[in-house]
Coordinates of C-alpha atoms and ligand atoms in Angstrom, one line a residue:
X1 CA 145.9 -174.9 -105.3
X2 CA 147.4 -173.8 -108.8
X3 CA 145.6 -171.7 -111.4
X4 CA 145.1 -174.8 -113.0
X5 CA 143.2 -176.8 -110.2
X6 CA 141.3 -173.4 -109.7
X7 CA 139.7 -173.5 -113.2
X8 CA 139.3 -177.4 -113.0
X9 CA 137.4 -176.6 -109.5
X10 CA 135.0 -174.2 -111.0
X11 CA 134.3 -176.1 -114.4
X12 CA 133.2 -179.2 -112.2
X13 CA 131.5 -176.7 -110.1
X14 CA 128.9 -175.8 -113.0
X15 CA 129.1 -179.0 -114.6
X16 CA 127.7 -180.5 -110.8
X17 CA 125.1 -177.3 -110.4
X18 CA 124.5 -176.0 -113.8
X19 CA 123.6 -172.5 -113.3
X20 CA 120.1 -171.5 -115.2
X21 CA 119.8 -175.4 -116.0
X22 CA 115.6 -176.3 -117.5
X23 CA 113.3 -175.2 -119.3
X24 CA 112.0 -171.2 -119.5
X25 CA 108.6 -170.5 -119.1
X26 CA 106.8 -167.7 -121.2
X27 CA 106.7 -168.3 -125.2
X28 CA 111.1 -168.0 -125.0
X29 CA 112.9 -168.2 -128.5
X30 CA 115.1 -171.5 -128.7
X31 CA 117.9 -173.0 -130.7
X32 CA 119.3 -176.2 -131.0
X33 CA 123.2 -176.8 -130.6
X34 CA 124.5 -179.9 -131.4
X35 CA 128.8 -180.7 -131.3
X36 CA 129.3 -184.2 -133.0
X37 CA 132.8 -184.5 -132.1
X38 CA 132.2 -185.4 -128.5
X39 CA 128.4 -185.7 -128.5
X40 CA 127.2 -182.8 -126.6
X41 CA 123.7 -181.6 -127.1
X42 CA 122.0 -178.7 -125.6
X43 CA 119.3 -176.2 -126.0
X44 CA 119.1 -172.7 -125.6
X45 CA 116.2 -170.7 -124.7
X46 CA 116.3 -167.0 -124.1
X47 CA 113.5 -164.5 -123.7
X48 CA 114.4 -161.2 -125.0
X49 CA 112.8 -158.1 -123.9
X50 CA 113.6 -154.8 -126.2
X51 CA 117.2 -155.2 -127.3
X52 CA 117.8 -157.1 -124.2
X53 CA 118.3 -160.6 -123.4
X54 CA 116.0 -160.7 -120.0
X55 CA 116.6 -164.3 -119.7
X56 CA 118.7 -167.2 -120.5
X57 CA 117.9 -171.4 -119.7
X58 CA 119.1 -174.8 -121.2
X59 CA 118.6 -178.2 -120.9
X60 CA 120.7 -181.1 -122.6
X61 CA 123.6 -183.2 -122.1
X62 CA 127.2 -183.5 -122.9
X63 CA 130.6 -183.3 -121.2
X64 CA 131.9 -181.4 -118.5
X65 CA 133.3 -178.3 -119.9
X66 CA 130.1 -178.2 -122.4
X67 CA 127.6 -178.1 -119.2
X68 CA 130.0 -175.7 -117.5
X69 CA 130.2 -173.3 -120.5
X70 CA 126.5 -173.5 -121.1
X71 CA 126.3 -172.5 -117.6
X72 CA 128.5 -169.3 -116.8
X73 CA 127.1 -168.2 -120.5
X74 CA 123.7 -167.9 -119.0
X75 CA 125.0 -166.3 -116.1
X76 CA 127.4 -163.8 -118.5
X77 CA 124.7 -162.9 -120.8
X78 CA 121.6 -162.0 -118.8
X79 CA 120.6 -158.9 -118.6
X80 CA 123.1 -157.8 -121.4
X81 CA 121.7 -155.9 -124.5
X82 CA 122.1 -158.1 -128.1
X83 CA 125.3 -155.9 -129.1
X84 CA 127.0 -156.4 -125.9
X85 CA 125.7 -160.4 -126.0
X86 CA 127.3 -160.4 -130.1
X87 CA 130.5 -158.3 -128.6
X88 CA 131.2 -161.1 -125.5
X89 CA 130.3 -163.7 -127.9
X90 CA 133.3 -162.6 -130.2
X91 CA 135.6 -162.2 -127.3
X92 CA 134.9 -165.8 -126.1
X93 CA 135.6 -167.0 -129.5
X94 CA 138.7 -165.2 -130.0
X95 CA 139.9 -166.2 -127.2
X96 CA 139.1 -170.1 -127.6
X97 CA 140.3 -170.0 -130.7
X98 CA 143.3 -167.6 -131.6
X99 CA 146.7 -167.4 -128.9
X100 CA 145.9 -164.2 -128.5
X101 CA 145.2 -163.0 -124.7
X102 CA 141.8 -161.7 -124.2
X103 CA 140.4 -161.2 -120.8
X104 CA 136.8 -163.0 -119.6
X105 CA 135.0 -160.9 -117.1
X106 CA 134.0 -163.2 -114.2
X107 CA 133.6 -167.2 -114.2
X108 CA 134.4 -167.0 -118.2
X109 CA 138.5 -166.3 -117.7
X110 CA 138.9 -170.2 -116.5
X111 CA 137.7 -171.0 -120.1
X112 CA 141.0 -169.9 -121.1
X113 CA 142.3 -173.3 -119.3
X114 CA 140.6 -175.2 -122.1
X115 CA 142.9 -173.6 -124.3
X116 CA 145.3 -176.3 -123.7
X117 CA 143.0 -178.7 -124.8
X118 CA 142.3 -178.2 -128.6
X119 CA 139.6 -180.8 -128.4
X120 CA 137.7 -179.4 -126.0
X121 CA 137.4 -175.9 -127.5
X122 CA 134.4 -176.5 -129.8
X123 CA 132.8 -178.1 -126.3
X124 CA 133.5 -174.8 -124.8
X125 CA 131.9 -172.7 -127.6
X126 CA 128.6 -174.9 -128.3
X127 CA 126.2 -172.8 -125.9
X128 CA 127.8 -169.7 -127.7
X129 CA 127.5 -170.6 -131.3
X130 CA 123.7 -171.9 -129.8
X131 CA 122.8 -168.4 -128.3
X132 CA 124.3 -167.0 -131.4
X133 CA 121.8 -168.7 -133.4
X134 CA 119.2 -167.7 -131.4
X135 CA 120.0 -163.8 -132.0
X136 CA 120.3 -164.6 -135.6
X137 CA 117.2 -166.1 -136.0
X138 CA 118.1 -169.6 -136.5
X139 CA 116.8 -172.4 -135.2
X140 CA 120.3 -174.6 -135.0
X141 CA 123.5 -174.3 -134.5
X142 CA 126.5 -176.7 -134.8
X143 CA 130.1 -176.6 -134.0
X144 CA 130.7 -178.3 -137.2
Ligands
ZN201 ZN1 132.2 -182.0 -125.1

């Protein structure tokens, strides 16, 4: 199996189970993304405890990598404080979006593959830019 395969395996892995897929229970804070170039639509909900985000859920629709992202974000982020959720948030982005090589701990390195496919980044970086919003204080976010 090449690299390649490999990172097309796990995306349609996610995309199949969504990881942290429905809706949180509790009084969570939520924002919604929205990327009108392919259609993907998703919310974010993430109860935060302290400085930390205790827990991260979503619900929506959209394309394969957009489901996949959504769901090794929630899986990346939980736990994390805001800072180090701002500071993987940055990496992500930098990497998606500049040449420049950046490593993703876990499941997030074989969003690197989408690199290739300059369409597909801002499907890659919705539940991001969502969960950014959220730790902003906005209620929306858009890859627009
Ligand atoms: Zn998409």
């Amino acid at each position: 199996m090449s690299l390649r395969e490999f990172y097309q395996e796990v995306i349609l892995d996610h995309d199949r189970t969504p990881r942290n897929f429905g809706v949180l229970t509790g009084e969570p804070t939520c924002a919604d993304g929205d990327n009108p170039m392919c259609g993907d639509r998703i919310r974010v909900c993430a109860s935060l405890e302290g400085d930390r985000v205790a827990q991260v859920r979503f619900t929506g629709s959209g394309c394969a990598i957009s489901v996949a992202s959504a769901s090794m974000m929630t899986e990346a982020v939980a736990g994390r404080t805001v800072d180090e959720v701002q500071t993987l948030f940055t990496r992500v982005h930098t990497a998606l979006t500049t040449g420049e090589p950046i490593e993703l701990p876990g499941d997030l390195a074989v969003l690197m593959g989408v690199r290739e496919f300059p369409m597909r980044v801002k499907c890659a970086t919705l539940a991001w830019h969502t969960l950014r919003a959220i730790l902003t204080g906005e209620q929306r976010a858009t890859t627009e």
